[in-house]
Amino acid sequence: MSQTPSATPHRAPLRPLDEALRDLLERAQPCLPPERVPTFDADGRVLAQDLHSPLDVPGHDNSSMDGYAVRVADAQAGQNLQVAQRIAAGSSGTELAPGTAARIFTGAPVPPGADAIVMQEDCRALDDGRVQIQAAPAPGQWIRRRGEDVARGAVVLSQGQRLSPASLGLAASIGFAQLPVARRPRVALFSTGDELVMPGEVEPEAMKPGAIYNSNRFFLRALLQRLGCEVSDLGIVPDQREATVRALADAAQGHDLILTSGGVSVGEEDHIKPAVQALGELQLWQIAIKPGKPFAYGRVNHGQGFAHFIGLPGNPVSSFVTFLLLVRPFLLQLQGARTTEPERLSLPAHFAWPKADKRREFLRVRRNAQGGLDLFLNQSSGVLTSAQWADGLVDNPPGQTIAAGDAVAFIPLSSLMD
Ligand code: AMP
Ligand code: MG
């Protein structure tokens, strides 16, 4: 009997998504080195160290109103007080003498001795330089306390946090002009498939039979950029073994991750698989999700190091969904981000899904004005319209049918794309 291996493709068992994700995240260690960037440019980046505040914010008790700073004991309704000083934001006053008031403006420090602000609407300025208090203040009224936003020494932003516009403002409020963040992941992006042509290069009416436009390249590049990656878009991999090996070996040099789409289905003849195997290692995973079953993880070695390799399925919706569920957490983890489960809401299905699948499904749905979910009718993994139309995915467990009115787990796409 012949000892040659069977030509029949080996059917790997389907892996649960959570297990594949855990495996993938273990491989995303160690994290990228930190660098300092201007706070202005740090939106979306991952903080590499805790940020301790060197000061109290606000730095002084200050007024939250335009009005008069007073001593509560002096300020009964109907009382006239001498306006002894004027304190605008950016200046500071002196000790408030008993029986006097200080004209004060929003943000200005409360002078020592004052224990309340009377807003100007509750006062009448008299011609003789006094002010009449028309409503007696409560102690502490309209005073913003020193340190009420941030206390000196407090951790204001923590390592592993993804910075948002509000984070940048907060970091600036404690004096940081630059922030320590993880270096951007450098990602080389390739598409595979001889059927692919680029929009702009071939006019729609000149498309040969079987040719399709390369759509994955566009959303993958955009998704990578949203995750803070520096993308080298290396186009369509040439359909020859040697050229593919060379392209991947070159890409491994300057990149943390090589990401490809297409050509990872079981048994398919393509040049990416043997090329990655020749340069490092490759594992083909069959993940028990729909859309998105085939997925490849590997490493392409160079010198002492290596670049991670991830191969996504070619079907556009599979490529899109596996990117969101697997590549996104991988890239966040590379940057040292605390990975969190995607946000999930329990919402009523306003549709029926009578045919259960063996795999866990991610259905493209959209919230409607009644607070329920509508289903995109064609859930085929090739129908990219579904991903564009949807504002979220229903995470439907294996073997589960859905009746109209059932509560289902909704994952907003916005929480997977920022
Ligand atoms: P594959 O995973 O290479 O077998 O591809 C599965 C399906 O996805 C085929 O119909 C391909 O034509 C299609 N496909 C692969 N790559 C792309 C791409 N970059 N853009 C659009 N469709 C693609
Ligand atoms: Mg292909």
Coordinates of C-alpha atoms and ligand atoms in Angstrom, one line a residue:
M1 CA 0.0 0.0 0.0
S2 CA 1.2 3.5 -0.8
Q3 CA 2.5 5.6 2.1
T4 CA 1.9 8.9 0.4
P5 CA -0.5 11.1 2.3
S6 CA -4.1 11.2 1.1
A7 CA -4.9 14.0 -1.3
T8 CA -8.3 14.4 0.5
P9 CA -8.1 17.6 2.6
H10 CA -8.0 17.0 6.3
R11 CA -11.2 18.1 7.9
A12 CA -10.2 19.9 11.1
P13 CA -12.9 19.9 13.8
L14 CA -14.8 23.2 14.1
R15 CA -13.5 25.3 16.9
P16 CA -15.8 27.4 19.1
L17 CA -15.2 31.2 18.6
D18 CA -14.3 31.9 22.3
E19 CA -11.6 29.2 22.2
A20 CA -10.1 30.5 18.9
L21 CA -10.1 34.0 20.3
R22 CA -8.4 32.9 23.5
D23 CA -5.7 31.1 21.4
L24 CA -5.3 34.1 19.2
L25 CA -4.9 36.6 22.1
E26 CA -2.3 34.4 23.7
R27 CA -0.3 34.8 20.5
A28 CA -0.6 38.6 20.6
Q29 CA 2.1 38.8 23.4
P30 CA 4.3 40.6 23.9
C31 CA 2.9 44.1 23.3
L32 CA 4.3 46.8 21.1
P33 CA 6.9 49.2 22.6
P34 CA 5.7 52.5 24.0
E35 CA 6.4 55.9 22.4
R36 CA 5.5 59.5 23.3
V37 CA 3.1 61.4 21.0
P38 CA 1.6 64.9 21.3
T39 CA -1.6 64.7 23.2
F40 CA -3.3 66.3 20.2
D41 CA -2.4 63.2 18.1
A42 CA -3.3 60.5 20.7
D43 CA -7.0 59.9 19.9
G44 CA -7.6 56.2 19.5
R45 CA -4.2 55.2 20.8
V46 CA -3.6 52.9 23.8
L47 CA -2.1 54.4 26.9
A48 CA 1.2 52.6 27.8
Q49 CA 1.4 53.8 31.5
D50 CA -0.9 55.0 34.2
L51 CA -1.3 58.8 34.3
H52 CA -1.1 60.2 37.8
S53 CA -2.2 63.8 38.3
P54 CA 0.5 66.2 39.5
L55 CA -2.2 68.6 40.7
D56 CA -5.7 69.2 41.9
V57 CA -8.3 70.1 39.3
P58 CA -9.6 72.6 39.8
G59 CA -6.6 74.0 41.5
H60 CA -8.6 76.4 43.8
D61 CA -12.1 76.7 45.0
N62 CA -13.8 78.8 42.3
S63 CA -17.0 80.3 41.4
S64 CA -19.4 78.5 39.1
M65 CA -21.5 81.7 38.5
D66 CA -21.1 85.3 37.7
G67 CA -22.1 87.1 41.0
Y68 CA -20.8 88.1 44.3
A69 CA -18.6 86.1 46.8
V70 CA -19.9 86.7 50.4
R71 CA -19.6 85.5 53.9
V72 CA -22.9 83.7 54.5
A73 CA -23.1 85.2 58.0
D74 CA -23.2 88.7 56.4
A75 CA -25.6 87.9 53.6
Q76 CA -29.2 87.9 54.8
A77 CA -31.8 88.8 52.2
G78 CA -32.1 92.6 51.9
Q79 CA -28.6 93.2 53.3
N80 CA -26.4 95.8 51.5
L81 CA -22.6 94.9 51.3
Q82 CA -19.7 97.0 50.2
V83 CA -18.2 95.6 46.9
A84 CA -14.6 95.7 48.0
Q85 CA -12.9 93.8 45.2
R86 CA -13.4 92.4 41.7
I87 CA -12.1 89.0 40.7
A88 CA -12.2 87.8 37.1
A89 CA -11.2 84.4 35.8
G90 CA -7.4 84.3 35.6
S91 CA -6.9 86.7 38.6
S92 CA -7.1 86.2 42.3
G93 CA -8.5 88.2 45.2
T94 CA -7.5 88.9 48.7
E95 CA -9.1 88.0 52.1
L96 CA -12.7 89.1 52.1
A97 CA -13.2 91.5 55.0
P98 CA -16.4 91.0 57.1
G99 CA -19.3 93.0 55.8
T100 CA -18.0 93.2 52.2
A101 CA -18.6 91.3 49.0
A102 CA -16.4 90.6 46.0
R103 CA -17.7 90.9 42.5
I104 CA -16.7 87.5 41.0
F105 CA -16.9 85.8 37.6
T106 CA -17.3 82.2 36.6
G107 CA -14.0 80.3 37.1
A108 CA -12.4 82.9 39.3
P109 CA -10.9 81.8 42.6
V110 CA -13.1 82.3 45.6
P111 CA -11.3 84.7 48.0
P112 CA -10.2 83.5 51.4
G113 CA -13.0 84.2 53.9
A114 CA -15.9 83.9 51.4
D115 CA -18.1 80.8 51.8
A116 CA -20.8 81.2 49.2
I117 CA -21.5 82.9 45.9
V118 CA -24.7 84.8 45.3
M119 CA -25.5 84.7 41.6
Q120 CA -25.9 88.2 40.0
E121 CA -29.6 87.5 39.2
D122 CA -30.2 87.4 43.0
C123 CA -28.5 90.7 43.6
R124 CA -29.0 94.4 42.8
A125 CA -25.9 96.6 42.2
L126 CA -26.5 100.0 44.0
D127 CA -25.1 103.3 42.6
D128 CA -23.0 103.8 45.7
G129 CA -20.7 100.9 45.2
R130 CA -22.7 98.5 47.3
V131 CA -24.7 95.4 46.4
Q132 CA -28.0 94.4 47.8
I133 CA -28.4 90.7 48.5
Q134 CA -31.9 89.6 47.6
A135 CA -31.7 85.9 48.3
A136 CA -29.8 84.6 51.3
P137 CA -27.2 82.0 50.1
A138 CA -26.7 78.5 51.5
P139 CA -23.1 77.7 52.7
G140 CA -20.9 76.6 49.8
Q141 CA -23.5 77.7 47.2
W142 CA -22.1 77.9 43.6
I143 CA -18.5 77.1 44.7
R144 CA -16.6 74.4 42.8
R145 CA -14.3 72.8 45.2
R146 CA -10.6 72.4 44.7
G147 CA -9.8 68.8 43.5
E148 CA -13.5 68.0 42.9
D149 CA -12.7 66.9 39.3
V150 CA -9.2 65.3 39.9
A151 CA -7.4 64.9 43.2
R152 CA -3.6 65.3 43.1
G153 CA -1.9 61.9 42.8
A154 CA -5.0 60.2 41.5
V155 CA -4.7 57.8 38.5
V156 CA -6.7 59.8 35.9
L157 CA -6.2 57.5 32.9
S158 CA -4.9 54.0 33.2
Q159 CA -2.5 51.8 31.2
G160 CA -4.3 49.8 28.6
Q161 CA -7.0 52.4 28.1
R162 CA -7.9 53.5 24.6
L163 CA -7.8 57.2 24.4
S164 CA -11.0 59.1 23.4
P165 CA -11.4 62.8 22.7
A166 CA -12.6 63.3 26.3
S167 CA -9.4 61.4 27.5
L168 CA -7.3 63.9 25.6
G169 CA -9.0 66.8 27.2
L170 CA -8.6 65.2 30.7
A171 CA -4.9 64.5 30.1
A172 CA -4.5 68.2 29.1
S173 CA -6.3 69.3 32.2
I174 CA -3.5 67.8 34.3
G175 CA -0.8 69.3 32.2
F176 CA 0.2 66.5 29.8
A177 CA 1.3 67.9 26.4
Q178 CA 2.5 64.4 25.3
L179 CA 1.3 60.9 26.2
P180 CA 3.0 57.5 26.4
V181 CA 1.2 55.2 24.0
A182 CA 1.9 51.9 22.4
R183 CA 3.5 52.2 19.0
R184 CA 1.0 51.8 16.1
P185 CA 0.8 48.2 14.8
R186 CA 2.3 48.0 11.4
V187 CA 0.1 45.9 9.2
A188 CA 0.8 44.6 5.7
L189 CA -2.4 44.0 3.8
F190 CA -2.7 41.6 0.9
S191 CA -5.6 40.4 -1.2
T192 CA -5.6 37.1 -2.9
G193 CA -7.6 35.9 -5.9
D194 CA -7.1 36.0 -9.6
E195 CA -10.6 37.1 -10.1
L196 CA -10.0 40.5 -8.4
V197 CA -9.7 43.7 -10.2
M198 CA -9.4 47.2 -8.8
P199 CA -12.1 49.8 -9.2
G200 CA -10.8 52.6 -11.3
E201 CA -8.5 50.2 -13.2
V202 CA -11.2 48.4 -15.1
E203 CA -14.5 50.1 -16.0
P204 CA -17.7 48.2 -15.1
E205 CA -18.6 47.6 -18.7
A206 CA -15.2 46.2 -19.5
M207 CA -15.3 43.6 -16.7
K208 CA -14.4 40.1 -18.0
P209 CA -16.7 37.2 -17.1
G210 CA -15.8 36.0 -13.6
A211 CA -14.0 39.2 -12.6
I212 CA -15.1 41.0 -9.5
Y213 CA -13.9 44.2 -7.9
N214 CA -11.7 43.9 -4.8
S215 CA -14.0 45.1 -2.1
N216 CA -12.4 43.5 0.9
R217 CA -9.3 45.6 0.4
F218 CA -11.3 48.8 1.0
F219 CA -13.1 47.9 4.2
L220 CA -10.1 46.0 5.7
R221 CA -7.8 49.0 5.2
A222 CA -10.4 51.4 6.7
L223 CA -11.0 49.0 9.7
L224 CA -7.3 48.8 10.3
Q225 CA -6.8 52.5 10.2
R226 CA -9.7 53.0 12.7
L227 CA -7.8 50.7 15.1
G228 CA -4.7 52.9 15.0
C229 CA -2.7 50.7 12.6
E230 CA -0.1 52.0 10.1
V231 CA -1.2 50.1 6.9
S232 CA 1.0 49.1 4.0
D233 CA -1.5 48.1 1.4
L234 CA 0.5 45.7 -0.8
G235 CA -2.3 45.1 -3.2
I236 CA -3.1 41.7 -4.8
V237 CA -0.5 39.0 -4.2
P238 CA 0.9 37.7 -7.5
D239 CA -0.4 34.2 -8.3
Q240 CA 3.0 32.5 -8.3
R241 CA 4.7 30.6 -5.6
E242 CA 8.1 32.3 -5.7
A243 CA 6.7 35.8 -6.0
T244 CA 4.3 35.1 -3.1
V245 CA 7.2 33.8 -0.9
R246 CA 9.2 36.9 -1.7
A247 CA 6.3 39.3 -1.1
L248 CA 5.6 37.7 2.3
A249 CA 9.3 37.6 3.3
D250 CA 9.6 41.3 2.5
A251 CA 6.4 42.2 4.3
A252 CA 7.6 40.3 7.4
Q253 CA 10.6 42.7 7.8
G254 CA 8.8 45.9 8.7
H255 CA 5.5 44.7 9.9
D256 CA 3.9 43.3 13.1
L257 CA 1.1 41.6 11.2
I258 CA 0.5 40.4 7.6
L259 CA -3.2 40.3 6.9
T260 CA -4.6 38.6 3.8
S261 CA -8.1 37.9 2.6
G262 CA -9.2 34.9 0.5
G263 CA -7.7 31.5 -0.1
V264 CA -8.0 30.0 3.3
S265 CA -10.8 27.5 2.6
V266 CA -10.0 23.9 3.3
G267 CA -8.5 22.1 0.3
E268 CA -8.2 25.2 -1.8
E269 CA -5.1 25.4 -4.0
D270 CA -3.4 28.7 -3.5
H271 CA 0.0 30.2 -3.0
I272 CA -0.4 31.9 0.4
K273 CA -0.6 28.7 2.4
P274 CA 2.5 27.0 1.2
A275 CA 4.4 30.3 1.2
V276 CA 3.6 31.0 4.9
Q277 CA 4.4 27.4 5.7
A278 CA 7.8 27.7 3.9
L279 CA 8.6 30.9 5.8
G280 CA 7.3 30.0 9.3
E281 CA 4.2 28.2 10.4
L282 CA 0.6 28.2 9.6
Q283 CA -2.5 26.8 11.3
L284 CA -5.8 26.6 9.5
W285 CA -8.7 26.9 11.9
Q286 CA -12.3 26.1 11.1
I287 CA -14.3 28.4 13.4
A288 CA -17.8 27.4 14.3
I289 CA -19.4 30.7 13.2
K290 CA -21.5 31.8 10.3
P291 CA -20.5 33.7 8.4
G292 CA -16.7 33.2 8.6
K293 CA -15.7 29.6 9.0
P294 CA -12.2 29.5 7.6
F295 CA -9.5 31.4 9.4
A296 CA -5.7 31.0 9.4
Y297 CA -3.1 32.1 11.9
G298 CA 0.6 31.8 11.4
R299 CA 4.0 33.4 11.7
V300 CA 6.4 34.5 9.0
N301 CA 9.9 34.5 10.3
H302 CA 12.7 36.9 9.4
G303 CA 16.1 37.1 11.1
Q304 CA 15.6 36.8 14.8
G305 CA 12.0 37.9 14.7
F306 CA 8.7 37.2 13.0
A307 CA 5.5 38.8 11.8
H308 CA 2.1 37.5 12.8
F309 CA 0.1 36.2 9.9
I310 CA -3.7 36.2 9.7
G311 CA -5.6 34.9 6.8
L312 CA -9.3 35.9 6.5
P313 CA -11.9 34.2 4.4
G314 CA -12.5 35.8 1.0
N315 CA -16.3 36.1 1.1
P316 CA -16.7 39.8 2.0
V317 CA -19.2 39.4 4.9
S318 CA -17.1 36.6 6.3
S319 CA -14.0 38.7 6.0
F320 CA -15.8 41.7 7.6
V321 CA -17.2 39.7 10.5
T322 CA -14.1 37.7 11.3
F323 CA -12.1 40.9 11.3
L324 CA -14.5 42.4 13.9
L325 CA -14.6 39.3 16.1
L326 CA -11.0 38.2 15.9
V327 CA -8.6 40.6 14.3
R328 CA -9.8 43.6 16.1
P329 CA -9.2 42.2 19.6
F330 CA -5.9 40.8 18.4
L331 CA -4.7 44.2 17.3
L332 CA -6.0 45.9 20.4
Q333 CA -4.1 43.3 22.5
L334 CA -0.9 43.9 20.5
Q335 CA -1.2 47.5 21.6
G336 CA -1.6 46.4 25.2
A337 CA -5.3 47.4 25.3
R338 CA -7.5 45.9 27.9
T339 CA -9.7 43.7 25.8
T340 CA -13.3 43.7 26.7
E341 CA -16.2 41.7 25.4
P342 CA -18.2 43.7 22.8
E343 CA -21.2 45.5 24.2
R344 CA -24.4 43.4 24.1
L345 CA -28.0 44.5 24.4
S346 CA -31.0 42.3 24.9
L347 CA -33.5 43.4 22.3
P348 CA -36.7 41.8 20.8
A349 CA -36.4 40.3 17.3
H350 CA -39.0 41.7 15.0
F351 CA -38.3 38.8 12.6
A352 CA -38.4 35.0 12.7
W353 CA -35.4 32.8 12.1
P354 CA -36.9 29.4 11.8
K355 CA -33.9 27.4 10.6
A356 CA -31.3 26.7 13.3
D357 CA -27.7 26.3 12.2
K358 CA -25.1 24.1 13.8
R359 CA -22.7 27.1 14.0
R360 CA -23.0 30.2 16.1
E361 CA -24.5 32.8 13.8
F362 CA -23.9 36.5 13.5
L363 CA -27.0 37.9 11.8
R364 CA -26.9 41.3 10.2
V365 CA -29.8 43.3 11.7
R366 CA -30.9 46.9 12.2
R367 CA -32.7 48.6 15.2
N368 CA -36.1 50.0 14.2
A369 CA -38.1 52.8 15.7
Q370 CA -40.1 50.4 17.8
G371 CA -37.0 49.4 19.7
G372 CA -36.8 46.0 18.0
L373 CA -34.6 44.4 15.4
D374 CA -35.2 44.0 11.7
L375 CA -33.3 41.3 9.8
F376 CA -31.6 41.8 6.5
L377 CA -33.3 39.3 4.2
N378 CA -30.3 37.9 2.4
Q379 CA -27.8 36.6 5.0
S380 CA -25.5 35.1 2.4
S381 CA -21.8 35.7 3.2
G382 CA -21.2 37.1 -0.2
V383 CA -23.9 39.9 0.2
L384 CA -21.9 42.9 1.4
T385 CA -25.1 45.0 1.3
S386 CA -26.1 43.3 4.5
A387 CA -23.1 44.6 6.4
Q388 CA -23.6 48.1 5.0
W389 CA -27.3 48.1 5.9
A390 CA -26.9 46.7 9.4
D391 CA -26.2 48.6 12.5
G392 CA -25.4 45.5 14.5
L393 CA -25.1 41.7 14.7
V394 CA -27.4 39.3 16.5
D395 CA -25.2 36.7 18.2
N396 CA -27.4 33.6 17.8
P397 CA -26.2 30.5 19.6
P398 CA -25.7 27.2 17.7
G399 CA -28.9 25.2 17.2
Q400 CA -31.1 28.2 18.1
T401 CA -34.2 29.3 16.2
I402 CA -35.7 32.7 16.8
A403 CA -39.5 33.6 16.9
A404 CA -40.7 37.1 16.5
G405 CA -40.7 38.8 19.9
D406 CA -37.9 36.6 21.3
A407 CA -35.2 38.6 23.2
V408 CA -31.8 38.2 21.3
A409 CA -28.3 39.4 21.9
F410 CA -27.5 42.4 19.8
I411 CA -24.0 43.7 19.3
P412 CA -23.9 47.2 18.0
L413 CA -21.5 47.5 15.1
S414 CA -20.4 50.9 16.4
S415 CA -18.9 49.1 19.4
L416 CA -16.9 46.9 17.1
M417 CA -15.6 49.5 14.7
D418 CA -14.2 52.4 16.8
Ligands
AMP1 P1 -11.9 32.4 -1.2 O1 -11.9 32.5 0.3 O2 -10.6 32.9 -1.8 O3 -12.3 31.1 -1.7 O4 -13.0 33.4 -1.8 C1 -14.4 33.2 -1.4 C2 -15.2 34.2 -2.2 O5 -14.9 35.5 -1.9 C3 -15.1 34.1 -3.7 O6 -16.3 34.3 -4.3 C4 -14.1 35.3 -4.0 O7 -14.3 35.7 -5.3 C5 -14.6 36.3 -3.0 N1 -13.5 37.2 -2.7 C6 -12.2 36.8 -2.3 N2 -11.5 37.9 -2.1 C7 -12.3 39.0 -2.3 C8 -12.1 40.4 -2.3 N3 -10.9 40.9 -2.0 N4 -13.1 41.2 -2.6 C9 -14.3 40.7 -2.9 N5 -14.6 39.4 -3.0 C10 -13.6 38.5 -2.7
MG2 MG -9.7 32.8 -3.7

